[in-house]
Tab-separated table of C-alpha atoms and ligand atoms in Angstrom:
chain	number	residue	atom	x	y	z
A	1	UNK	CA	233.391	241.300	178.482
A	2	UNK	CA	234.957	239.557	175.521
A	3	UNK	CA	235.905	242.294	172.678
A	4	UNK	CA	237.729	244.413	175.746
A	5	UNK	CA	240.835	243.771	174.225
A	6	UNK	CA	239.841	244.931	170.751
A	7	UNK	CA	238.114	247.759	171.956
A	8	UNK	CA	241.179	248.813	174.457
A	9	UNK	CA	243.098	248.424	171.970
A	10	UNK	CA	241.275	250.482	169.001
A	11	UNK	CA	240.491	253.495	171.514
A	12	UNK	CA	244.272	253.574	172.425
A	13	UNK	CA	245.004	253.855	168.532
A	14	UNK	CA	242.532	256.682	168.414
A	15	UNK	CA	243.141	258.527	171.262
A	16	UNK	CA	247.009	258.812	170.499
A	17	UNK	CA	245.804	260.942	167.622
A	18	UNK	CA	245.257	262.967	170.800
A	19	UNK	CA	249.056	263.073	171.726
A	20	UNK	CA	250.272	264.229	168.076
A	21	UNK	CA	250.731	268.064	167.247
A	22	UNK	CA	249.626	268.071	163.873
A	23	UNK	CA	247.838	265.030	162.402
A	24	UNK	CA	249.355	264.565	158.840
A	25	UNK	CA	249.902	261.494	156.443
A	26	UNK	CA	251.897	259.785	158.734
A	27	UNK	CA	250.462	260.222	161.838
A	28	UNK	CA	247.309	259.298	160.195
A	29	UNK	CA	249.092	255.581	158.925
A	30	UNK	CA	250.347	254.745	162.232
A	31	UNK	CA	246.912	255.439	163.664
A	32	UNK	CA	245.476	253.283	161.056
A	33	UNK	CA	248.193	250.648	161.342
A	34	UNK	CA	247.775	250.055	165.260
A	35	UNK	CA	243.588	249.828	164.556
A	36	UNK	CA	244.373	246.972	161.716
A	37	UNK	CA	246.884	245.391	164.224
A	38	UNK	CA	243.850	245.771	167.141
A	39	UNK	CA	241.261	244.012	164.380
A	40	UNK	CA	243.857	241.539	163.186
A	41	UNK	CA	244.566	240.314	166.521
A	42	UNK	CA	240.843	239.744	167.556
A	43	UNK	CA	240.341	237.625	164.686
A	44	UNK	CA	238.878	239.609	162.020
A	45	UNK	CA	239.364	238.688	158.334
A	46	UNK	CA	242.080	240.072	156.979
A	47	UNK	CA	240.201	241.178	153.639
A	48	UNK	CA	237.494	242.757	155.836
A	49	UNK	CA	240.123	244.833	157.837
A	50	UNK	CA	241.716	246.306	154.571
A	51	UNK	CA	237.994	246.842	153.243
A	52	UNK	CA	238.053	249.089	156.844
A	53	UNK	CA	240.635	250.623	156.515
A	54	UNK	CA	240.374	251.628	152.601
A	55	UNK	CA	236.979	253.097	153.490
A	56	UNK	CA	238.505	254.951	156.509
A	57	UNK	CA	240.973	256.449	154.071
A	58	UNK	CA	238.171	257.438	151.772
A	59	UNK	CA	236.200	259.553	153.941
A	60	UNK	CA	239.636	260.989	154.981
A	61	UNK	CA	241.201	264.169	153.147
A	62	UNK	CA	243.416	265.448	155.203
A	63	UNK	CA	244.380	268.602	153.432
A	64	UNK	CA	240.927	269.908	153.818
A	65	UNK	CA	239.549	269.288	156.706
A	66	UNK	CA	240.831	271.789	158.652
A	67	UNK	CA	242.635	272.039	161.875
A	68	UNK	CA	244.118	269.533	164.254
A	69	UNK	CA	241.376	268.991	166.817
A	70	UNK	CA	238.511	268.626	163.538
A	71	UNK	CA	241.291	266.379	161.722
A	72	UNK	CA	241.019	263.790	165.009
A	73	UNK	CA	237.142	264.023	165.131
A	74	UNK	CA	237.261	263.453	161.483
A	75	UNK	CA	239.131	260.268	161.686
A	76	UNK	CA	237.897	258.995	164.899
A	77	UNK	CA	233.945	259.044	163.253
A	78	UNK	CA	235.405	257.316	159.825
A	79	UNK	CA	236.691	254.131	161.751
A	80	UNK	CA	233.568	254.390	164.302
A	81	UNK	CA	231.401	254.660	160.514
A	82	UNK	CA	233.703	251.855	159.426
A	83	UNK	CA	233.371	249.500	162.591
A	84	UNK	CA	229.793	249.483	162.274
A	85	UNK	CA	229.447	249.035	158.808
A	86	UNK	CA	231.296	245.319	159.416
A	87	UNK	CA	228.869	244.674	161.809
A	88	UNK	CA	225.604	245.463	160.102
A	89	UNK	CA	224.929	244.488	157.032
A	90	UNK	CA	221.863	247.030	156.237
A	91	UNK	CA	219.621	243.861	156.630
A	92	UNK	CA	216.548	245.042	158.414
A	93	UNK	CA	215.984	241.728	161.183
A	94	UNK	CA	212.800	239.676	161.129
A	95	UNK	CA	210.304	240.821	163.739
A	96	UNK	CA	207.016	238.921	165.510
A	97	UNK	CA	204.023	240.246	164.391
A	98	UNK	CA	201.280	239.799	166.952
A	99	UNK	CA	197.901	238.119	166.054
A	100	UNK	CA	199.577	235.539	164.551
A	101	UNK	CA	201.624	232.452	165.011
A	102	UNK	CA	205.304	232.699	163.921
A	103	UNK	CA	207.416	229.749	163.949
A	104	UNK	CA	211.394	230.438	164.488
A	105	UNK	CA	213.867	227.737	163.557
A	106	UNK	CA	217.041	227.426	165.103
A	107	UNK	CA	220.110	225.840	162.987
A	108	UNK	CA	223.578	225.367	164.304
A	109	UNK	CA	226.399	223.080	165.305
A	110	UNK	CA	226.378	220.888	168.760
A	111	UNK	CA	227.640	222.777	171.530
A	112	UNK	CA	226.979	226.726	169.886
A	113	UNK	CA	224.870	227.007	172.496
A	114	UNK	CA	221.411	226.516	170.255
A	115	UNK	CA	219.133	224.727	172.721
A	116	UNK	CA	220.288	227.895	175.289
A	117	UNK	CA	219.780	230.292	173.176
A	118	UNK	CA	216.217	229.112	172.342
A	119	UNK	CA	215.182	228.851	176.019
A	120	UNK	CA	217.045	232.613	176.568
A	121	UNK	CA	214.562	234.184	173.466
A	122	UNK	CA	211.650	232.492	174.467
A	123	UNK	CA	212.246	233.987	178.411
A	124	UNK	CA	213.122	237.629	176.409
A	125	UNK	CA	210.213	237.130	174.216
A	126	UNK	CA	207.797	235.870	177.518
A	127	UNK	CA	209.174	238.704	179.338
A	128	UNK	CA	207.734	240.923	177.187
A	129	UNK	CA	203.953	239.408	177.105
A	130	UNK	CA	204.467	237.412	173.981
A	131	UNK	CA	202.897	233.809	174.420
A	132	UNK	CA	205.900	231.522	173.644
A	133	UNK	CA	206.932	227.672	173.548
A	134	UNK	CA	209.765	225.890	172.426
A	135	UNK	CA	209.742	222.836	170.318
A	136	UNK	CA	212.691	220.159	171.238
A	137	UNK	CA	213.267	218.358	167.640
A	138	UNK	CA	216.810	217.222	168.472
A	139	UNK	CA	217.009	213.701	168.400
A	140	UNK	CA	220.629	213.201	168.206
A	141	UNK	CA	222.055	214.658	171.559
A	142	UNK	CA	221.170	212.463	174.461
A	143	UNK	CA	219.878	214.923	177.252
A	144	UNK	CA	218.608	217.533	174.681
A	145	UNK	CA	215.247	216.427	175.592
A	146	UNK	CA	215.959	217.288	179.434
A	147	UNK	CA	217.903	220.184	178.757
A	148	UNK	CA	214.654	221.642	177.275
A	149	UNK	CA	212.259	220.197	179.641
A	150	UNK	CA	214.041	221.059	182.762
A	151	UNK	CA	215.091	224.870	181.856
A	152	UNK	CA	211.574	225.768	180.017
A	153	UNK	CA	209.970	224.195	183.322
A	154	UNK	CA	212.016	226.629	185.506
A	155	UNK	CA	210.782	229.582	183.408
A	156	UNK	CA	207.104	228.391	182.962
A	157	UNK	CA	208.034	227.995	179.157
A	158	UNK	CA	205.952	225.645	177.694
A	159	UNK	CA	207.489	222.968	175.553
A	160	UNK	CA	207.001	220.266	173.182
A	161	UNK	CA	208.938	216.996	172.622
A	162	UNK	CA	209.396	213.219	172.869
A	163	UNK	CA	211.720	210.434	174.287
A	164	UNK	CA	209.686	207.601	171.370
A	165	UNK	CA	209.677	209.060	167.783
A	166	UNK	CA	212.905	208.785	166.078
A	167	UNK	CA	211.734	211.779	163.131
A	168	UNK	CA	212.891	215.046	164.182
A	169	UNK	CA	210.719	216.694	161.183
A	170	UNK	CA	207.392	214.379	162.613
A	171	UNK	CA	208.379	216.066	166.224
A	172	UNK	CA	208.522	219.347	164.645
A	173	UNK	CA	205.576	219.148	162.799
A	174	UNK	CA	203.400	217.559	166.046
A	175	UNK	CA	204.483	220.426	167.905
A	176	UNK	CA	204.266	223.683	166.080
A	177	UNK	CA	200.730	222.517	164.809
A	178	UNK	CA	199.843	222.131	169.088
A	179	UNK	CA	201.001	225.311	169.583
A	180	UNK	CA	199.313	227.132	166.539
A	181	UNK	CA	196.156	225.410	167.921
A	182	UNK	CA	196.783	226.823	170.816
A	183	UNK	CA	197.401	230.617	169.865
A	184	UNK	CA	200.857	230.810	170.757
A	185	UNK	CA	202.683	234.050	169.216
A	186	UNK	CA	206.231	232.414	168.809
A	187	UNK	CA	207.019	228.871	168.666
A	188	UNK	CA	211.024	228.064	168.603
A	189	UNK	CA	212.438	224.826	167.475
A	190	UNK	CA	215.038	224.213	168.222
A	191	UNK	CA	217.014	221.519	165.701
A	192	UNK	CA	219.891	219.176	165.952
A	193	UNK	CA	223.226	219.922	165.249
A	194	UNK	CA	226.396	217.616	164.969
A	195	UNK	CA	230.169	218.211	165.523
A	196	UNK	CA	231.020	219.286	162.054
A	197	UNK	CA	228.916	220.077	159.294
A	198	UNK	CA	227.788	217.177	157.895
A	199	UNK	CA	225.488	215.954	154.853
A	200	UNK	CA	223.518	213.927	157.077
A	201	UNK	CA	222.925	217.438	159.447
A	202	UNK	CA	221.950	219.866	156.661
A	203	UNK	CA	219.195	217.112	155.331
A	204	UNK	CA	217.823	216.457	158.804
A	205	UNK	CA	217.511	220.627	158.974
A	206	UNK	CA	216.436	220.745	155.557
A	207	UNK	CA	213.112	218.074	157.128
A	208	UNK	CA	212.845	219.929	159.537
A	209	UNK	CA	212.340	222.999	157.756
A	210	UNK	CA	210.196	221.837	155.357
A	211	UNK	CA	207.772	220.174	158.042
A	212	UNK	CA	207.565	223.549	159.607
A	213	UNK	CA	207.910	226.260	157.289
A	214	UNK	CA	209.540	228.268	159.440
A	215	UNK	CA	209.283	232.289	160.109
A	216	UNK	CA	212.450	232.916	160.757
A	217	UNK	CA	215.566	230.726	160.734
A	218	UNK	CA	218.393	231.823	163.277
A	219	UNK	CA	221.933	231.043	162.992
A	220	UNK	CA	223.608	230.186	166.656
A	221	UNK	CA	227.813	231.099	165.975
A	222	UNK	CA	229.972	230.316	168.623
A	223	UNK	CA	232.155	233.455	168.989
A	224	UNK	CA	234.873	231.575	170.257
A	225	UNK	CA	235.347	229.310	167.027
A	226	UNK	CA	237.601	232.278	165.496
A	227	UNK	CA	238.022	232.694	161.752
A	228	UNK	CA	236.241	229.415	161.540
A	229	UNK	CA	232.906	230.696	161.942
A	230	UNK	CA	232.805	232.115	158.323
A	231	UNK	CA	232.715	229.160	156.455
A	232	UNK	CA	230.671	227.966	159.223
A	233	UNK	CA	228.261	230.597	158.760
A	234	UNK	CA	227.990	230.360	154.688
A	235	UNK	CA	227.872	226.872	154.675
A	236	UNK	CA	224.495	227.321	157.031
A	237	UNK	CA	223.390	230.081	154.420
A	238	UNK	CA	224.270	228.109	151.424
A	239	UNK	CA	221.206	225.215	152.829
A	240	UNK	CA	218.529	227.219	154.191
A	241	UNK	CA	217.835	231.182	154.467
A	242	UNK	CA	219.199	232.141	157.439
A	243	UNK	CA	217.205	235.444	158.497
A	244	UNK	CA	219.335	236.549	161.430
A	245	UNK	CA	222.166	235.030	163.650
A	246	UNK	CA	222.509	234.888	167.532
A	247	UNK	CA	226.717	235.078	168.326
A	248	UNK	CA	227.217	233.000	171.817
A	249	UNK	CA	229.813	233.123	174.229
A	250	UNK	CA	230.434	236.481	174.096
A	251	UNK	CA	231.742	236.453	178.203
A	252	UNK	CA	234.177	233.961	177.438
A	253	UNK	CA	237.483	234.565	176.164
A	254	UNK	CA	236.327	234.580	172.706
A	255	UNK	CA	238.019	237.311	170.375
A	256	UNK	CA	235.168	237.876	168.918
A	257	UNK	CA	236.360	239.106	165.800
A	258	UNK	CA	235.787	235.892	163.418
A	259	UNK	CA	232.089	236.154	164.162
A	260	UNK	CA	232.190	239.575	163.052
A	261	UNK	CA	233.366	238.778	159.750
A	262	UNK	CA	230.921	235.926	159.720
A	263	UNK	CA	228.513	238.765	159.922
A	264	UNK	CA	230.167	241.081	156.855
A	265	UNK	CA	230.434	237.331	154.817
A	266	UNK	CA	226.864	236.606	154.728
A	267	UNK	CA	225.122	239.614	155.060
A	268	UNK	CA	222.644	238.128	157.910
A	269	UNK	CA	222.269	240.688	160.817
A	270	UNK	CA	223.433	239.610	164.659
A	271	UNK	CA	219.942	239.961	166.137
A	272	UNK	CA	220.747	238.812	170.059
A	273	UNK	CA	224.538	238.534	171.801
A	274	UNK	CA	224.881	235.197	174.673
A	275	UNK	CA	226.714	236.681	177.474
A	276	UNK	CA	226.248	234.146	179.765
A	277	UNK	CA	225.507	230.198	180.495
A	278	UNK	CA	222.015	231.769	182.461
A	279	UNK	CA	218.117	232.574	180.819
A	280	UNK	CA	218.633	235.412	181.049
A	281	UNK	CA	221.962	236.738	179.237
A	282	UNK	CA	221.158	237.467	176.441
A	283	UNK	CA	221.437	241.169	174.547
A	284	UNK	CA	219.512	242.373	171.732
A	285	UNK	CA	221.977	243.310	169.302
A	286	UNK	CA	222.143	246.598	168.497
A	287	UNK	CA	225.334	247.877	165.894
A	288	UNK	CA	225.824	251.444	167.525
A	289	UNK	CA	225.490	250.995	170.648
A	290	UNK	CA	227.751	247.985	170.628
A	291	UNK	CA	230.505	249.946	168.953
A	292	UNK	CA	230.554	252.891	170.796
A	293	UNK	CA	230.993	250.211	174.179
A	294	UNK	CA	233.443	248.841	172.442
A	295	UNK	CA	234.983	252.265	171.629
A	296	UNK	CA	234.598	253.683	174.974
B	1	GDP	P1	223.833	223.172	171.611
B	1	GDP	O1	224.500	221.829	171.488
B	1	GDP	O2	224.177	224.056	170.472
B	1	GDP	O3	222.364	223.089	171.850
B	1	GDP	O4	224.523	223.896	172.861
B	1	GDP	P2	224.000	224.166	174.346
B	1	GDP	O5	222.887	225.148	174.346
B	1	GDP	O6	223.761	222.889	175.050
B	1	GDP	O7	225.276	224.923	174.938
B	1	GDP	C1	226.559	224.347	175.008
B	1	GDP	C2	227.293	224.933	176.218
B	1	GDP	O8	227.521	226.315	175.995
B	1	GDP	C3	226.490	224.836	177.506
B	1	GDP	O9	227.372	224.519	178.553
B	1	GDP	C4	225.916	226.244	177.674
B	1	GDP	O10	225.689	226.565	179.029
B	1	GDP	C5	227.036	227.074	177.086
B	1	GDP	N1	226.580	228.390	176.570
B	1	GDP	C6	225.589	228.669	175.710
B	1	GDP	N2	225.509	229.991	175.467
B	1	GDP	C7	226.474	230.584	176.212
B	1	GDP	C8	226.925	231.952	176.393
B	1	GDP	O11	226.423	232.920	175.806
B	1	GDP	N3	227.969	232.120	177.258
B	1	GDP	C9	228.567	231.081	177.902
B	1	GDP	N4	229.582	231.358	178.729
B	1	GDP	N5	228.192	229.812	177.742
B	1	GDP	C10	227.160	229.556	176.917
């Protein structure tokens, strides 16, 4: 898994606290130099890996904490407290509520891995005994149509879309109101995206939103974009309120890190992980857990 190198790296750092006598000042800097090296290297902001470090510091007084063996537990939980603070925000996720229909949006760029990611949740969501569709309102990528048709056919997903109208916010519209007819708990559209972000993008979205008022909007980051997806992320946030993002391509050889400081940037919590090209790799995202793999 992607991140091995970052966490090989940070439990290395920690566990030579292991191999040191007495843990003082500057046994305590080296150990805190080789994590920011570990972070640095997979990408992370630089500001975000000071604000880490600082805060590891601050829990930290070495004088009084006692002896050797509680000094390395001591440190050891202040970058594990520190790790997870970067990735979760204290932003409590959007959640289905059953009874009703709840429409999620999906925004990204071409090639995140949006119209994959909507097919995964809908499976995770089905799997579950929720009563889900997806909504195809990309017009711009040729295939995105069959992309959706073939994969929610293969999972007995039911979808909406159409190879005539131009108006991605009229294809929208058309097919959350089916659904909602039809009682369906979650209804995912997924949107268009384009190579960069463009003007003409963020107003198609901004339709496309408006036609369908959505529940939820979820942010699809490629992880392996690097430092890239920060900007990438706010400008998303800056147009419409993102409620949670999904991070994609977490198998590949992504570093991983950038996303994370996507995460810290705009505050949105990671809500699902893509760990594969198939329906069914995708994680729920969940901050300690993820950590302490990544730690282990
Ligand atoms: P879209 O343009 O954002 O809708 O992107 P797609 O959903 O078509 O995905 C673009 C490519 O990324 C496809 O080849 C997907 O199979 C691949 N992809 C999507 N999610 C993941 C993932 O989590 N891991 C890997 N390895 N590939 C993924």
């Amino acid at each position: 898994m992607v991140l091995a190198d970052l966490g090989r790296k940070l439990t290395t750092a920690l566990r030579s606290l292991g191999n040191s006598p007495v843990i003082n000042e500057d046994v305590l800097k080296k150990c805190l130099k080789d994590v920011q090296s570990a972070l640095l290297e997979a990408d992370v902001n630089i500001k975000l890996v000071k604000q880490l470090t600082d805060g590891v510091k601050k829990q930290i007084d070495l004088d009084n904490i006692g002896t050797g063996l509680n000094k390395r537990r001591v440190i050891q939980t202040a970058v594990y407290k520190e790790l997870c603070r970067i990735c979760d925000p204290g932003v409590k996720p959007w959640k289905p509520t059953k009874g009703r229909s709840s429409v999620i949006m999906f925004v990204g760029l071409q090639g995140s891995g949006k119209t994959t990611s909507c097919i995964k949740l809908a499976y995770h969501y089905q799997k579950k005994g929720w009563k889900c569709a997806v909504v195809c309102a990309d017009t711009f990528r040729a295939g995105a149509y069959d992309q959706v048709k073939q994969n929610c056919t293969k999972a007995r997903i039911p979808f909406y879309g159409s190879l005539t109208e131009p108006d991605p916010a009229v294809i929208a519209y058309d097919g959350v109101e089916t659904f909602k007819k039809e009682k369906f708990d979650i209804i995912i559209v997924d949107t268009s995206g384009r190579h960069k972000q463009e003007d003409s993008l963020f107003e198609e979205m901004l339709q496309v939103n408006n036609a369908v008022e959505p529940d939820n909007i979820i942010f699809v980051m490629d992880a392996s974009i690097g430092q890239a997806c920060e900007s990438q992320a706010k400008a998303f946030k800056d147009q419409v309120d993102v409620g949670s993002v999904i991070i994609t391509k977490l198998d590949s050889h992504a570093k991983g890190g950038g996303a994370l400081s996507a995460i810290a940037a705009t505050q949105s919590p990671i809500v699902f992980i893509g760990t594969g090209e198939h329906i069914d790799e995708l994680e729920p995202f969940e901050t300690t857990k993820f950590i302490r793999k990544l730690l282990n």
